[in-house]
Short mmCIF file of C-alpha atoms in Angstrom, two decimals:
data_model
loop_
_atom_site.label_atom_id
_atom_site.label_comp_id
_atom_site.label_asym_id
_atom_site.label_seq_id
_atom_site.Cartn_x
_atom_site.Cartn_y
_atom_site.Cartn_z
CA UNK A 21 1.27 9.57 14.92
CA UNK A 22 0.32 12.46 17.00
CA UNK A 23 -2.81 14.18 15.36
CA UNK A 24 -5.59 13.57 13.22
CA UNK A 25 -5.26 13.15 9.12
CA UNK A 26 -7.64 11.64 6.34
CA UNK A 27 -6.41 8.91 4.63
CA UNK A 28 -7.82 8.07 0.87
CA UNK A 29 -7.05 4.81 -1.35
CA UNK A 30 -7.18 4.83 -5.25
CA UNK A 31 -8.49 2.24 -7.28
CA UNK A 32 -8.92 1.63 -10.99
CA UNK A 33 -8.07 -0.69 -14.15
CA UNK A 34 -4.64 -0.17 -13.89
CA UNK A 35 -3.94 -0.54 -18.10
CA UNK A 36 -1.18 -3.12 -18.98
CA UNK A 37 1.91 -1.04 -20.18
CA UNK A 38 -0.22 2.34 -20.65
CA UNK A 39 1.96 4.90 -18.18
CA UNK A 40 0.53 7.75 -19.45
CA UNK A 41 -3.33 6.89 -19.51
CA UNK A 42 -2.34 5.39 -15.90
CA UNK A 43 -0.66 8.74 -15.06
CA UNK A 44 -3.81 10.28 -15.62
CA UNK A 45 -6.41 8.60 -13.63
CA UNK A 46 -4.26 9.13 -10.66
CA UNK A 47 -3.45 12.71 -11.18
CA UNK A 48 -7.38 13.06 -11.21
CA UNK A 49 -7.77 11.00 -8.31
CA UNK A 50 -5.47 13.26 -6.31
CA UNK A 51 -6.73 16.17 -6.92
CA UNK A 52 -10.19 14.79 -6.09
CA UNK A 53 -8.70 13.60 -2.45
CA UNK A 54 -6.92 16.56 -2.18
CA UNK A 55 -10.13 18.38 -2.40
CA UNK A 56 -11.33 16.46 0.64
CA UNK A 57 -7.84 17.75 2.22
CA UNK A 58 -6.51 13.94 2.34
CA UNK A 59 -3.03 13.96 3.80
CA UNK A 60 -2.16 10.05 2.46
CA UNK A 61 -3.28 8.59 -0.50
CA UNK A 62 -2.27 4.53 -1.29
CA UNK A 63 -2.25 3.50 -4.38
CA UNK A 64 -3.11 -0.48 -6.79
CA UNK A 65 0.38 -2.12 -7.50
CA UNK A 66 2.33 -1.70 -10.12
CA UNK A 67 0.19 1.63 -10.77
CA UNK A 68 2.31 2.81 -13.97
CA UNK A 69 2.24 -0.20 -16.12
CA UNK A 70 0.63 -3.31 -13.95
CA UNK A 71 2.34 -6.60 -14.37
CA UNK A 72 3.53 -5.99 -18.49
CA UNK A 73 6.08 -8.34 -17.43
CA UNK A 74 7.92 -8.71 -20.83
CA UNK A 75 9.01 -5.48 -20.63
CA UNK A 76 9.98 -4.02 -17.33
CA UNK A 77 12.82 -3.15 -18.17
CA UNK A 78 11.72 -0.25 -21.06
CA UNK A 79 9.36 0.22 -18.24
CA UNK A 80 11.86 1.08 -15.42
CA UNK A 81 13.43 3.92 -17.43
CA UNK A 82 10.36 5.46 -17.01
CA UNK A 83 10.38 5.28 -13.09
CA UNK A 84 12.45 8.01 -11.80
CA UNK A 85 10.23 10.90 -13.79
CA UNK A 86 7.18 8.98 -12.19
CA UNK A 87 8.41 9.85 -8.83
CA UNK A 88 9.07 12.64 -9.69
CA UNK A 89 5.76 13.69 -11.18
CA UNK A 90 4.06 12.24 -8.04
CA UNK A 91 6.79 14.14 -5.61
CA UNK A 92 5.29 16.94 -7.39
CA UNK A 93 1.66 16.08 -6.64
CA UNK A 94 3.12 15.16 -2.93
CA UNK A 95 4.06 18.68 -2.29
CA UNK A 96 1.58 20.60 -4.37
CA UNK A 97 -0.96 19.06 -2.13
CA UNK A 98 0.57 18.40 1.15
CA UNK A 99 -0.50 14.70 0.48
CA UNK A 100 2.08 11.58 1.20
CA UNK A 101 1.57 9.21 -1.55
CA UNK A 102 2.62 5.23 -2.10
CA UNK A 103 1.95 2.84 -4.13
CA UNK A 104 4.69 0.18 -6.02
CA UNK A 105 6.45 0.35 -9.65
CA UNK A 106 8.90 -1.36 -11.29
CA UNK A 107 12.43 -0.71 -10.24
CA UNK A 108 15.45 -1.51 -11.92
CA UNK A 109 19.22 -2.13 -9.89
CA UNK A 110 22.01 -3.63 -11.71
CA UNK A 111 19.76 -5.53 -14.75
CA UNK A 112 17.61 -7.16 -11.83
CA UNK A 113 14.04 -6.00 -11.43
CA UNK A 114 11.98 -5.17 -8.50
CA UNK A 115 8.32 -4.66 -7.22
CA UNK A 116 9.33 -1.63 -5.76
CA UNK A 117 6.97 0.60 -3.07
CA UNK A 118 7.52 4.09 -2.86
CA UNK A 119 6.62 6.37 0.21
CA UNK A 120 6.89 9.99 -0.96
CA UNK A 121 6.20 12.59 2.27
CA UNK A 122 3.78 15.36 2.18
CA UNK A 123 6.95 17.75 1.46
CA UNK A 124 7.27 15.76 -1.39
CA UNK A 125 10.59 13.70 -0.33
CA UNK A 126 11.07 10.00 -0.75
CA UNK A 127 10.84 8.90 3.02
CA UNK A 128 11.27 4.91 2.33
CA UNK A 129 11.17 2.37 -0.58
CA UNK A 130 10.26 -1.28 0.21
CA UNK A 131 10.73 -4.32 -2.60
CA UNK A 132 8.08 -6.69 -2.16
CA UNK A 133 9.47 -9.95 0.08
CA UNK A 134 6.76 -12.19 -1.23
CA UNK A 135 6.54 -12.75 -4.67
CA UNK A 136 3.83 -14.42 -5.90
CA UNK A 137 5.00 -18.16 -7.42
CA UNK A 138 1.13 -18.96 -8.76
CA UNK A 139 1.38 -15.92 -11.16
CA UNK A 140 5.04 -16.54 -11.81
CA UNK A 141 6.25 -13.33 -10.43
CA UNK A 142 9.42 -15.33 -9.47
CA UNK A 143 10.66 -15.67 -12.57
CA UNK A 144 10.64 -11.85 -13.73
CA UNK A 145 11.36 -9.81 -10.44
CA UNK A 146 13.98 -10.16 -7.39
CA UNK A 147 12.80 -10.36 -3.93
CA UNK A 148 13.58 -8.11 -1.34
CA UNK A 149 14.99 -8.57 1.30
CA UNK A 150 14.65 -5.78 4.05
CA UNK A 151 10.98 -4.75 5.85
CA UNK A 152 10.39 -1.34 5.76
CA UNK A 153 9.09 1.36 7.97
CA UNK A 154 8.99 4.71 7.39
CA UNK A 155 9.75 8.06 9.90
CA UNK A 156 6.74 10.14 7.81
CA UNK A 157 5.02 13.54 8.87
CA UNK A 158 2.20 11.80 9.58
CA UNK A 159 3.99 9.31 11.62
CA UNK A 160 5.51 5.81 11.76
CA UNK A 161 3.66 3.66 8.59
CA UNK A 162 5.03 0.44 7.77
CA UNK A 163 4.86 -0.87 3.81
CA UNK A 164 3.63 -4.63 1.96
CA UNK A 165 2.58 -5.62 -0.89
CA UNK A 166 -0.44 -7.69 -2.07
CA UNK A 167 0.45 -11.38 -1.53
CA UNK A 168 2.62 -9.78 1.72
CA UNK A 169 -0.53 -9.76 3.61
CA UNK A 170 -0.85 -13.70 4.00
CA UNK A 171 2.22 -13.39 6.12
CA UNK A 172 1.28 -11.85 9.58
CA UNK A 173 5.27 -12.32 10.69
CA UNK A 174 5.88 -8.85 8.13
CA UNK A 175 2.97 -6.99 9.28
CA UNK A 176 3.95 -8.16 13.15
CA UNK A 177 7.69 -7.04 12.53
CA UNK A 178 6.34 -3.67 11.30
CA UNK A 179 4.30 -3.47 14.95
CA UNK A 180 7.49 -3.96 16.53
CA UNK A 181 9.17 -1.55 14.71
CA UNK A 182 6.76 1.03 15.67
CA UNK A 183 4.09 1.15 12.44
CA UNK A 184 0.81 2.87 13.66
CA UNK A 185 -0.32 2.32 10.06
CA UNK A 186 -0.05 0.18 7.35
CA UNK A 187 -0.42 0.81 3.65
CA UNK A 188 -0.98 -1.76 0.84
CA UNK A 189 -0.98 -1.70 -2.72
CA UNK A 190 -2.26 -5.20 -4.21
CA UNK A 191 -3.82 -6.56 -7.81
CA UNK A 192 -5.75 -9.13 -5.80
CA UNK A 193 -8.06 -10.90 -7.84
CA UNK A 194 -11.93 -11.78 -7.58
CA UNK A 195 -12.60 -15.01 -6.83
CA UNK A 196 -9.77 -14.78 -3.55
CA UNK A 197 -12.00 -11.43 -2.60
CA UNK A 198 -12.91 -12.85 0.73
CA UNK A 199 -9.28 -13.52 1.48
CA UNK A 200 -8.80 -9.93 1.38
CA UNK A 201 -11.10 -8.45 3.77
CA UNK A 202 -10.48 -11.14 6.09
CA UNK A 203 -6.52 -10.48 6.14
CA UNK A 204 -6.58 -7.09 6.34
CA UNK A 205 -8.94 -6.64 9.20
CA UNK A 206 -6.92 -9.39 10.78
CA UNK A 207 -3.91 -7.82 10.62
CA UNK A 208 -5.59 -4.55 11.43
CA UNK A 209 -6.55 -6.78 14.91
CA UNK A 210 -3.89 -8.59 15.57
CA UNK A 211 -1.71 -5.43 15.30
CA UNK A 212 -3.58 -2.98 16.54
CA UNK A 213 -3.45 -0.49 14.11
CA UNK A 214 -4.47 0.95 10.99
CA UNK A 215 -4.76 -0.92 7.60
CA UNK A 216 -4.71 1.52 4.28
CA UNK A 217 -5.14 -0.82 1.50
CA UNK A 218 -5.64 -0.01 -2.03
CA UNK A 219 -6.56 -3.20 -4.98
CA UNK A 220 -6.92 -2.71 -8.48
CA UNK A 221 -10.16 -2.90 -10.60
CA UNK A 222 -10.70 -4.41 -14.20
CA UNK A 223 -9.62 -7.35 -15.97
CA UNK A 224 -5.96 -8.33 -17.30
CA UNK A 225 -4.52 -11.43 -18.34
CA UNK A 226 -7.71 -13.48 -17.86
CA UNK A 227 -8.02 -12.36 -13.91
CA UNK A 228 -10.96 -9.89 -13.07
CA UNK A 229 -9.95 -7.82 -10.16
CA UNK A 230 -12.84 -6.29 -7.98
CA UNK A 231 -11.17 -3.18 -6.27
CA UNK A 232 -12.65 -3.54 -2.39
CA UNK A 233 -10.00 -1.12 -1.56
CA UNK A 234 -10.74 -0.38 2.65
CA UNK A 235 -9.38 1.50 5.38
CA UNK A 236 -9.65 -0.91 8.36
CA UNK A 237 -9.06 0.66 12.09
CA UNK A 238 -7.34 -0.98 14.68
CA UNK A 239 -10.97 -2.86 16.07
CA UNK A 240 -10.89 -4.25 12.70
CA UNK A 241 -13.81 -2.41 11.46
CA UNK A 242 -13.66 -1.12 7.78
CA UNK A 243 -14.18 2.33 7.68
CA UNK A 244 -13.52 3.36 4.54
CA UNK A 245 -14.39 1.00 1.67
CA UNK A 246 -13.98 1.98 -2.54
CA UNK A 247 -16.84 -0.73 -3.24
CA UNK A 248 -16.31 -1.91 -6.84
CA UNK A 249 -15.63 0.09 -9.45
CA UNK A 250 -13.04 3.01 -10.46
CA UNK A 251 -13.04 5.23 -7.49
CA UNK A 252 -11.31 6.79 -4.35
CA UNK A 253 -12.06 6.45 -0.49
CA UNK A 254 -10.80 8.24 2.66
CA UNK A 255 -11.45 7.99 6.39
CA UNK A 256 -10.04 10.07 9.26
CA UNK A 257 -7.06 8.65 10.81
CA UNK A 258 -7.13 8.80 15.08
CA UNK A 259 -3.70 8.15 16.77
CA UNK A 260 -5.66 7.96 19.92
CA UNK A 261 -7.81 5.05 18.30
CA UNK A 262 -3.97 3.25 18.08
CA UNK A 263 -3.17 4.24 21.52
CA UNK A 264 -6.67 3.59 23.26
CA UNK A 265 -6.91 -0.13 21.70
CA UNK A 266 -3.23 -1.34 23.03
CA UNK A 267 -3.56 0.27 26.42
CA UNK A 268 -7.03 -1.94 26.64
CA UNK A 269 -5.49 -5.02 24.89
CA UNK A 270 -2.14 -4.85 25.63
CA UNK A 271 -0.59 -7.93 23.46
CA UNK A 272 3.15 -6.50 23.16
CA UNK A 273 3.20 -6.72 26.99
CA UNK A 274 1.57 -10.15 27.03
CA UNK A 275 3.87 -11.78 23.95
CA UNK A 276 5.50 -14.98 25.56
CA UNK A 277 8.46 -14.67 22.86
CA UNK A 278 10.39 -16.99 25.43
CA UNK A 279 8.30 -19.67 24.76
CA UNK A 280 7.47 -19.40 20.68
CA UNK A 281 10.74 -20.44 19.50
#
């Protein structure tokens, strides 16, 4: 990252299997950022259809015009957008992120590593199996995925591979809320960097979800937060606030990796 950008996170009750009335909050969420001349915009998981597990596949079909609807948005704006959908490869499913640049190109795509056993995600997506970062205009972002943020190893690998940034997209639920905050200023810390997060809002399969969607800067303060209901969020975005914080603290320099293991 070498200048200065806004970045925004979206968050609403993402509607179980409803991709059009989904497709429309975000369309007016954009154009709302866009308005504040945001330049990266995260958005909840699963954002077209949330977790309708029964039928991702009828789902998938849908995902390629998604893209490109939001490729559209991407350029039209000058806005980099992500957020995860479900992806179909050879009759296996995925939890699938997708980082589309502000010229409206797909820079990366990133399956979720971690699914999430207690939910029973296991039994109705694949894993992935690479961790993704991603060469943008803004600069070098790495991607996770909700229940990816209890494992600092991803978010360290993406430090090592460069990430300035972070973005999330999560359905993390209410009564782990505290979990949240807690992780993703941590990781914001411990990596010295930026954490873009976007949750969901509303209530699905008996699980209320209470948005909290932040921006977190590499001090671990939360400068940007969405609060609690249907709504959008942006902060500025410093490169020098990434640079500043690991010339004073300089942990890659001071890692002992010959003695972890």
């Amino acid at each position: 990252m070498e200048n200065k950008f806004r970045a925004g996170v979206v968050q609403f009750d993402v509607e179980c299997g409803r991709i059009e009335a989904n497709l429309e909050k975000i369309s007016g969420y954009l154009e709302t950022l866009a308005s504040e001349k945001v330049s990266l915009v995260v958005l909840p998981e699963m954002f077209s259809c949330s977790f309708d597990n029964e039928n991702l596949k009828g789902h998938s079909k849908s995902t390629q015009k998604i893209i490109e609807k939001l490729s559209y948005f991407a350029l039209d704006y000058r806005m980099a957008i992500a957020g995860t959908l479900p992806e179909q490869e050879e009759g296996l499913i995925f939890n699938t992120m997708v980082f589309i640049d502000t010229d409206g190109k797909i820079k990366g795509k990133y399956r979720k590593l971690h699914l999430f056993r207690l939910t029973g995600e296991h039994l109705y997506y694949t894993a992935g199996n690479k961790i993704v970062t991603v060469d943008s205009t803004l600069g070098r972002i790495g991607l996770m995925t909700c229940y990816d943020l209890r494992f600092p190893e991803l978010a360290r690998s993406l430090f090592l591979n460069g990430a300035q940034l972070i973005v999330i997209s999560a359905q993390w639920p209410e009564h782990r809320k505290e979990h949240w905050e807690a992780l993703v200023r941590a990781r914001a810390i411990e990596n010295q960097l930026f954490m873009v997060c976007s949750n969901r809002t509303g209530t699905e399969a008996g699980l209320a979800f209470p948005g909290l969607s932040m921006i977190a800067d590499p001090m671990g303060k939360v400068i940007a937060h969405a609060g609690n209901t249907d709504s959008c969020a942006f902060a500025e975005i410093n490169p020098d606030a990434v640079k500043d914080m690991r010339t004073l603290i300089p942990c890659i320099t001071d890692r002992r990796v010959e003695v972890y293991g």
